[in-house]
Amino acid sequence: MVDQDPDVVLELQKVCKQYAGTDTPAVEEIDLSVRKGEFVTFLGPSGSGKTTTLNMIAGFITPSSGRILINGRDIADLPPHKRNLGMVFQNYALFPHMTVWDNVAFPLVERKVAKETIRTKVAAALEMVHLTGFEKRRPRELSGGQQQRVALTRALVFDPPILLMDEPLGALDKKLRQRLQLEIKRVHRELGITFLFVTHDQEEAMALSDTVVVFDRGGIQQVGTPDELYRRPQSRFVAEFLGDSNLLEGALRRDGASWVLEAKDGPIHLDGWAAPEDVTPGEHCLMFRPEDVLISDSADAADDWKATVREVVYLGSEERVIVATESGGSITVRLSGDALQHRPEVGQTVALRFSARNAWLIPPGQ
Ligand code: ADP
């Protein structure tokens, strides 16, 4: 409580949760530090422990061990309503019999805020999410997106230090989801409050967050900015969970000042690769993102690989091409810009080349 960094709003120290009657912990020894004003997303597959962790922070679930601190204070003895945290869930949880105005005013009324202050705050909050004019409606008279904006406003109106959101856009269609993502990002920017967001959707996590916390099987796999996680994943799991990736294994050997990966389908000359300083020759796994694989009709370099096009997925401004190598491996290639002029066809034989500049070595054993 004393040696607390003033920029840290939330700290988890070795937090564990094992539900009664289960063999394995749902959350295992989690350590995490969240800075004030940060937009943090818990990302991971279903069952990886995201909601359990969020609910321990909210106070709905008691940790089996470990400590949770908000602004340096251990909150173990505080029930949910005393933690003063904003909360938004997937199913809105608005009061159906109350108007929009009363729903948003509720947390302030509960806190016995002066009537005049309530009037100003609710009006300002509704204006922020463009719901002015909807004050007298009831939740059932609003669309899903509008209801979720009311829920967001209600969660923020009392200026909580942290806003917790559990899959808040999960029930909305893709277009509306993207609109609300922009809105949530804008509100975060305007208010500067710490946001803690749970999702299993990696695109959503990348689009929204300053920091993404990747969960797997009850533990944190990696914490980083979206770019760090995309470019420098510390494990195969993270490489594969965030975006498409091609993981190629083989013996890494020196070639003068450069390196060569002796992969199953042939050597890859890693010219221009910024190898980690401590890399040693031997068996390794390298990641190439789909935009770092080049495809052409005919091989023009000796070490181009031969491959057969298996699938071409049209995505508008880009195309995802899945090819099979001679050894039967599957490689994903992304075509965009000028490359779309030469669309490969399913069944066609093509040459593959790997651009080594962004190649990334997955830490051994990970
Ligand atoms: P996520 O939010 O990542 O989908 P959860 O935190 O909901 O994951 O769940 C983590 C693990 O804990 C899962 O294996 C889930 O089945 C288990 N679990 C969640 N809630 C309970 C509960 N009330 N009782 C027993 N096991 C639970």
Coordinates of C-alpha atoms and ligand atoms in Angstrom, one line a residue:
M1 CA 0.0 0.0 0.0
V2 CA 2.9 2.3 0.6
D3 CA 5.4 1.6 -2.3
Q4 CA 2.7 2.0 -4.9
D5 CA 3.5 3.5 -8.3
P6 CA 1.1 6.4 -8.6
D7 CA 0.5 5.7 -12.3
V8 CA -0.7 2.2 -11.6
V9 CA -4.5 2.0 -11.0
L10 CA -4.9 -1.8 -10.8
E11 CA -2.5 -4.5 -9.7
L12 CA -3.0 -8.3 -9.6
Q13 CA -0.5 -10.2 -7.5
K14 CA -0.3 -14.0 -7.9
V15 CA -4.1 -14.2 -8.3
C16 CA -5.6 -17.7 -8.4
K17 CA -9.1 -19.1 -8.7
Q18 CA -10.1 -22.7 -8.4
Y19 CA -13.8 -23.3 -8.4
A20 CA -15.2 -25.7 -5.9
G21 CA -15.4 -29.2 -7.3
T22 CA -13.0 -28.7 -10.1
D23 CA -9.6 -30.4 -10.6
T24 CA -7.7 -27.5 -12.3
P25 CA -7.6 -23.8 -11.5
A26 CA -9.6 -21.6 -13.8
V27 CA -7.0 -18.8 -13.2
E28 CA -3.4 -19.6 -12.1
E29 CA -1.0 -17.2 -10.5
I30 CA -1.8 -14.1 -12.5
D31 CA 0.4 -11.0 -12.2
L32 CA -0.7 -7.8 -13.9
S33 CA -0.2 -4.1 -13.6
V34 CA -2.5 -1.6 -15.3
R35 CA -1.7 2.0 -15.7
K36 CA -4.1 4.9 -15.3
G37 CA -5.9 5.8 -18.5
E38 CA -4.8 2.6 -20.3
F39 CA -7.1 0.6 -22.5
V40 CA -6.4 -3.0 -21.7
T41 CA -8.0 -6.0 -23.3
F42 CA -8.1 -9.5 -22.0
L43 CA -8.0 -11.7 -25.2
G44 CA -8.1 -15.5 -25.3
P45 CA -10.1 -18.5 -26.4
S46 CA -13.3 -19.4 -24.5
G47 CA -12.6 -20.9 -21.1
S48 CA -9.1 -19.3 -20.8
G49 CA -10.0 -17.4 -17.6
K50 CA -10.8 -13.9 -18.8
T51 CA -14.2 -13.6 -17.3
T52 CA -13.1 -15.2 -14.0
T53 CA -10.3 -12.6 -13.7
L54 CA -12.6 -9.7 -14.6
N55 CA -15.2 -11.0 -12.0
M56 CA -12.5 -11.2 -9.3
I57 CA -11.6 -7.6 -10.0
A58 CA -15.3 -6.6 -9.9
G59 CA -15.8 -8.5 -6.7
F60 CA -18.4 -11.1 -7.9
I61 CA -15.9 -13.9 -7.4
T62 CA -13.5 -14.3 -4.5
P63 CA -9.9 -15.3 -5.4
S64 CA -8.6 -18.6 -3.9
S65 CA -5.3 -16.8 -3.3
G66 CA -3.4 -13.7 -4.3
R67 CA -4.1 -10.0 -4.0
I68 CA -5.9 -7.4 -6.0
L69 CA -5.1 -3.7 -5.4
I70 CA -6.9 -0.7 -6.8
N71 CA -5.0 2.6 -6.4
G72 CA -2.7 0.7 -4.0
R73 CA -5.4 -0.6 -1.7
D74 CA -6.1 -4.3 -1.2
I75 CA -9.8 -4.6 -2.1
A76 CA -10.4 -8.1 -0.7
D77 CA -12.8 -6.9 1.9
L78 CA -14.9 -4.6 -0.4
P79 CA -18.1 -6.0 -1.8
P80 CA -18.7 -5.2 -5.6
H81 CA -20.8 -2.0 -5.0
K82 CA -18.1 -0.5 -2.7
R83 CA -15.4 -1.0 -5.3
N84 CA -16.8 1.9 -7.3
L85 CA -16.1 0.3 -10.7
G86 CA -18.1 0.8 -13.9
M87 CA -19.4 -2.4 -15.5
V88 CA -20.9 -3.2 -18.9
F89 CA -21.9 -6.8 -19.9
Q90 CA -23.0 -8.4 -23.1
N91 CA -26.6 -8.6 -22.1
Y92 CA -27.0 -4.8 -21.3
A93 CA -28.5 -5.4 -17.9
L94 CA -30.5 -2.2 -18.1
F95 CA -33.5 -1.8 -15.8
P96 CA -36.4 -2.6 -18.2
H97 CA -39.0 -0.6 -16.3
M98 CA -36.9 2.6 -16.1
T99 CA -36.4 5.3 -18.7
V100 CA -33.0 6.0 -20.3
W101 CA -32.7 9.0 -18.1
D102 CA -33.4 7.0 -14.9
N103 CA -31.2 4.2 -15.9
V104 CA -28.2 6.6 -16.4
A105 CA -29.1 8.6 -13.2
F106 CA -29.4 5.4 -11.1
P107 CA -25.7 5.2 -9.9
L108 CA -25.8 8.9 -9.0
V109 CA -29.1 8.6 -7.1
E110 CA -27.7 5.5 -5.3
R111 CA -24.6 7.6 -4.3
K112 CA -26.9 10.4 -3.0
V113 CA -25.5 12.9 -5.4
A114 CA -27.2 16.4 -5.3
K115 CA -30.2 16.6 -7.7
E116 CA -28.8 19.5 -9.7
T117 CA -25.4 17.7 -10.2
I118 CA -27.3 14.6 -11.4
R119 CA -29.2 16.7 -14.0
T120 CA -26.0 18.1 -15.4
K121 CA -24.0 14.9 -15.3
V122 CA -26.7 12.7 -16.9
A123 CA -27.4 15.3 -19.7
A124 CA -23.6 15.6 -20.4
A125 CA -23.2 11.8 -20.4
L126 CA -26.1 11.2 -22.8
E127 CA -24.8 13.9 -25.1
M128 CA -21.4 12.2 -25.1
V129 CA -22.9 9.0 -26.6
H130 CA -25.3 10.9 -28.9
L131 CA -28.4 9.8 -27.0
T132 CA -29.8 13.3 -26.3
G133 CA -33.5 13.1 -27.1
F134 CA -33.9 9.5 -26.0
E135 CA -34.3 10.3 -22.3
K136 CA -37.9 9.2 -21.9
R137 CA -37.6 6.0 -23.8
R138 CA -37.5 2.6 -22.1
P139 CA -34.8 0.0 -23.0
R140 CA -37.3 -2.1 -25.1
E141 CA -37.8 1.0 -27.3
L142 CA -34.2 1.1 -28.2
S143 CA -32.0 -0.9 -30.7
G144 CA -29.3 -3.2 -29.3
G145 CA -26.6 -0.7 -30.1
Q146 CA -28.5 2.1 -28.4
Q147 CA -29.1 0.0 -25.3
Q148 CA -25.4 -0.8 -25.1
R149 CA -24.6 2.9 -25.3
V150 CA -27.0 3.5 -22.4
A151 CA -25.3 0.8 -20.5
L152 CA -21.9 2.4 -21.2
T153 CA -23.2 5.8 -20.1
R154 CA -24.6 4.4 -16.9
A155 CA -21.3 2.7 -16.1
L156 CA -19.3 5.9 -16.6
V157 CA -21.6 8.6 -15.2
F158 CA -20.2 8.4 -11.7
D159 CA -16.5 8.7 -12.9
P160 CA -15.2 5.3 -11.8
P161 CA -11.5 4.8 -11.8
I162 CA -11.9 1.7 -14.0
L163 CA -14.6 0.6 -16.5
L164 CA -14.9 -3.2 -16.8
M165 CA -16.5 -4.5 -20.0
D166 CA -17.2 -8.2 -20.6
E167 CA -17.8 -8.9 -24.3
P168 CA -20.0 -5.9 -24.5
L169 CA -20.4 -6.1 -28.2
G170 CA -20.8 -9.8 -28.4
A171 CA -24.5 -9.7 -29.2
L172 CA -24.3 -7.1 -32.1
D173 CA -23.8 -7.7 -35.8
K174 CA -20.4 -6.9 -37.3
K175 CA -21.2 -3.5 -38.7
L176 CA -22.7 -2.2 -35.5
R177 CA -19.9 -3.8 -33.6
Q178 CA -17.4 -1.8 -35.6
R179 CA -19.4 1.4 -35.1
L180 CA -19.5 0.9 -31.3
Q181 CA -15.8 0.0 -31.2
L182 CA -15.1 3.5 -32.6
E183 CA -17.5 5.0 -30.1
I184 CA -15.9 3.2 -27.2
K185 CA -12.5 4.3 -28.4
R186 CA -13.6 7.9 -28.6
V187 CA -15.2 7.9 -25.2
H188 CA -12.0 6.4 -23.8
R189 CA -9.9 9.1 -25.4
E190 CA -12.3 11.9 -24.1
L191 CA -12.6 10.6 -20.6
G192 CA -9.1 9.2 -19.9
I193 CA -10.5 6.5 -17.6
T194 CA -8.9 3.1 -17.5
F195 CA -10.8 0.6 -19.6
L196 CA -10.6 -3.2 -19.0
F197 CA -12.3 -5.0 -21.9
V198 CA -12.8 -8.7 -22.4
T199 CA -13.1 -10.3 -25.8
H200 CA -12.3 -13.5 -27.7
D201 CA -12.1 -11.5 -31.0
Q202 CA -8.5 -10.7 -31.9
E203 CA -9.5 -8.0 -34.4
E204 CA -11.5 -6.2 -31.8
A205 CA -8.7 -6.5 -29.3
M206 CA -6.2 -5.1 -31.9
A207 CA -8.5 -2.3 -32.9
L208 CA -9.3 -1.0 -29.5
S209 CA -6.4 -1.5 -27.1
D210 CA -3.3 0.1 -25.9
T211 CA -2.3 -3.1 -24.3
V212 CA -3.6 -6.7 -24.9
V213 CA -3.3 -9.4 -22.3
V214 CA -3.3 -12.8 -24.0
F215 CA -4.9 -15.5 -21.9
D216 CA -4.6 -19.3 -22.4
R217 CA -5.6 -22.1 -20.0
G218 CA -5.9 -19.9 -17.0
G219 CA -2.6 -18.1 -17.4
I220 CA -1.3 -15.0 -19.1
Q221 CA 0.7 -15.9 -22.2
Q222 CA 1.9 -12.4 -23.1
V223 CA 1.2 -8.7 -22.4
G224 CA 2.0 -6.1 -25.1
T225 CA 0.8 -3.5 -27.6
P226 CA -1.1 -4.9 -30.6
D227 CA 2.0 -4.4 -32.7
E228 CA 4.3 -6.2 -30.3
L229 CA 2.0 -9.2 -30.2
Y230 CA 1.6 -9.3 -33.9
R231 CA 5.3 -8.7 -34.7
R232 CA 7.1 -10.2 -31.7
P233 CA 4.9 -13.1 -30.3
Q234 CA 6.7 -14.9 -27.5
S235 CA 5.0 -18.3 -28.2
R236 CA 3.5 -20.2 -31.0
F237 CA 0.1 -19.8 -29.3
V238 CA 0.3 -16.0 -29.5
A239 CA 1.6 -16.1 -33.1
E240 CA -1.3 -18.2 -34.1
F241 CA -4.0 -16.6 -32.0
L242 CA -3.3 -13.0 -33.3
G243 CA -3.7 -13.0 -37.0
D244 CA -2.6 -15.6 -39.6
S245 CA 0.9 -16.8 -39.3
N246 CA 3.3 -19.2 -41.0
L247 CA 5.5 -21.1 -38.5
L248 CA 8.4 -22.8 -40.2
E249 CA 10.7 -25.1 -38.4
G250 CA 14.2 -26.2 -39.4
A251 CA 17.9 -25.9 -38.7
L252 CA 19.2 -22.4 -38.6
R253 CA 22.8 -22.0 -39.8
R254 CA 25.1 -19.1 -40.4
D255 CA 25.9 -18.1 -44.0
G256 CA 28.6 -15.4 -43.8
A257 CA 27.0 -12.4 -42.1
S258 CA 23.5 -13.8 -42.7
W259 CA 21.5 -16.8 -41.7
V260 CA 19.7 -19.7 -43.6
L261 CA 16.8 -21.7 -42.3
E262 CA 16.9 -25.3 -43.6
A263 CA 13.2 -25.9 -43.7
K264 CA 11.4 -29.0 -44.9
D265 CA 10.7 -27.6 -48.3
G266 CA 14.1 -26.1 -48.9
P267 CA 16.4 -23.4 -47.6
I268 CA 15.2 -19.9 -46.8
H269 CA 18.0 -17.3 -47.1
L270 CA 17.3 -14.8 -44.4
D271 CA 19.0 -11.8 -46.0
G272 CA 18.1 -8.6 -44.1
W273 CA 16.8 -10.5 -41.1
A274 CA 17.5 -8.7 -37.8
A275 CA 18.5 -11.9 -35.9
P276 CA 18.3 -11.7 -32.1
E277 CA 21.8 -11.2 -30.7
D278 CA 21.9 -14.4 -28.7
V279 CA 20.5 -16.7 -31.4
T280 CA 22.5 -19.9 -31.8
P281 CA 22.6 -22.3 -34.8
G282 CA 20.3 -25.3 -34.4
E283 CA 16.6 -26.2 -34.6
H284 CA 14.3 -23.2 -34.5
C285 CA 10.8 -22.0 -35.4
L286 CA 10.5 -18.9 -37.5
M287 CA 7.3 -16.9 -38.0
F288 CA 6.5 -15.2 -41.3
R289 CA 3.3 -13.2 -41.5
P290 CA 1.2 -13.7 -44.7
E291 CA 2.2 -10.3 -46.0
D292 CA 5.8 -11.3 -45.8
V293 CA 5.4 -14.2 -48.3
L294 CA 5.6 -13.4 -52.0
I295 CA 4.0 -15.4 -54.6
S296 CA 4.8 -15.5 -58.4
D297 CA 3.9 -17.5 -61.4
S298 CA 7.4 -18.8 -62.0
A299 CA 10.5 -19.3 -59.9
D300 CA 13.2 -16.8 -60.6
A301 CA 15.5 -17.5 -57.7
A302 CA 17.1 -20.8 -57.0
D303 CA 15.6 -21.2 -53.6
D304 CA 12.1 -20.2 -54.4
W305 CA 9.7 -22.9 -53.2
K306 CA 7.2 -24.7 -55.5
A307 CA 3.6 -24.7 -54.2
T308 CA 0.1 -25.4 -55.4
V309 CA -2.8 -23.0 -54.8
R310 CA -5.4 -24.6 -52.6
E311 CA -7.7 -21.7 -51.7
V312 CA -8.2 -18.1 -52.7
V313 CA -10.3 -16.0 -50.2
Y314 CA -11.5 -12.7 -51.6
L315 CA -11.6 -10.0 -48.9
G316 CA -12.2 -6.9 -50.9
S317 CA -9.0 -4.8 -50.6
E318 CA -6.9 -7.9 -50.2
E319 CA -6.9 -11.6 -50.8
R320 CA -5.8 -14.5 -48.7
V321 CA -4.2 -17.3 -50.7
I322 CA -3.6 -20.7 -49.1
V323 CA -1.0 -22.8 -50.9
A324 CA 0.3 -26.3 -50.3
T325 CA 4.1 -26.8 -50.4
E326 CA 5.7 -29.9 -51.9
S327 CA 6.0 -31.5 -48.5
G328 CA 2.3 -30.9 -47.9
G329 CA 2.7 -27.9 -45.5
S330 CA 0.2 -25.1 -45.7
I331 CA 1.3 -21.5 -46.2
T332 CA -1.0 -18.5 -46.0
V333 CA -0.1 -15.5 -48.3
R334 CA -1.7 -12.1 -48.3
L335 CA -2.0 -10.2 -51.5
S336 CA -2.9 -6.6 -51.6
G337 CA -2.3 -3.5 -53.8
D338 CA -0.5 -4.2 -57.1
A339 CA -0.2 -7.9 -56.3
L340 CA -4.0 -8.3 -56.8
Q341 CA -3.4 -7.7 -60.5
H342 CA -2.0 -11.2 -60.8
R343 CA -4.6 -13.4 -59.0
P344 CA -3.5 -17.0 -58.7
E345 CA -6.1 -19.7 -59.4
V346 CA -6.9 -22.7 -57.4
G347 CA -4.8 -25.6 -58.7
Q348 CA -2.1 -23.4 -60.2
T349 CA 1.5 -24.0 -59.5
V350 CA 3.3 -21.0 -58.1
A351 CA 6.7 -20.0 -56.7
L352 CA 7.0 -18.8 -53.1
R353 CA 9.6 -16.5 -51.6
F354 CA 9.9 -15.4 -48.0
S355 CA 10.8 -11.8 -47.2
A356 CA 13.1 -12.1 -44.2
R357 CA 13.0 -8.5 -43.0
N358 CA 10.1 -9.2 -40.6
A359 CA 10.9 -12.8 -39.9
W360 CA 10.5 -13.5 -36.2
L361 CA 12.1 -16.3 -34.1
I362 CA 9.8 -17.9 -31.7
P363 CA 11.7 -18.3 -28.4
P364 CA 12.9 -21.9 -28.1
G365 CA 10.5 -24.2 -26.3
Q366 CA 7.6 -21.8 -26.6
Ligands
ADP1 P1 -13.4 -17.2 -20.5 O1 -14.0 -15.9 -19.9 O2 -12.0 -17.0 -20.9 O3 -14.2 -17.9 -21.5 P2 -13.9 -18.3 -17.8 O4 -13.2 -17.4 -16.9 O5 -15.4 -18.1 -18.0 O6 -13.2 -18.2 -19.3 O7 -13.7 -19.8 -17.4 C1 -12.4 -20.3 -17.1 C2 -12.6 -21.8 -16.7 O8 -13.3 -21.9 -15.5 C3 -13.3 -22.7 -17.7 O9 -12.7 -23.9 -17.7 C4 -14.7 -22.7 -17.1 O10 -15.4 -23.9 -17.4 C5 -14.4 -22.7 -15.6 N1 -15.5 -22.0 -14.8 C6 -16.1 -20.8 -15.0 N2 -17.0 -20.5 -14.1 C7 -17.1 -21.6 -13.3 C8 -17.9 -22.0 -12.2 N3 -18.9 -21.1 -11.7 N4 -17.7 -23.2 -11.6 C9 -16.8 -24.1 -12.1 N5 -16.0 -23.8 -13.2 C10 -16.2 -22.6 -13.8

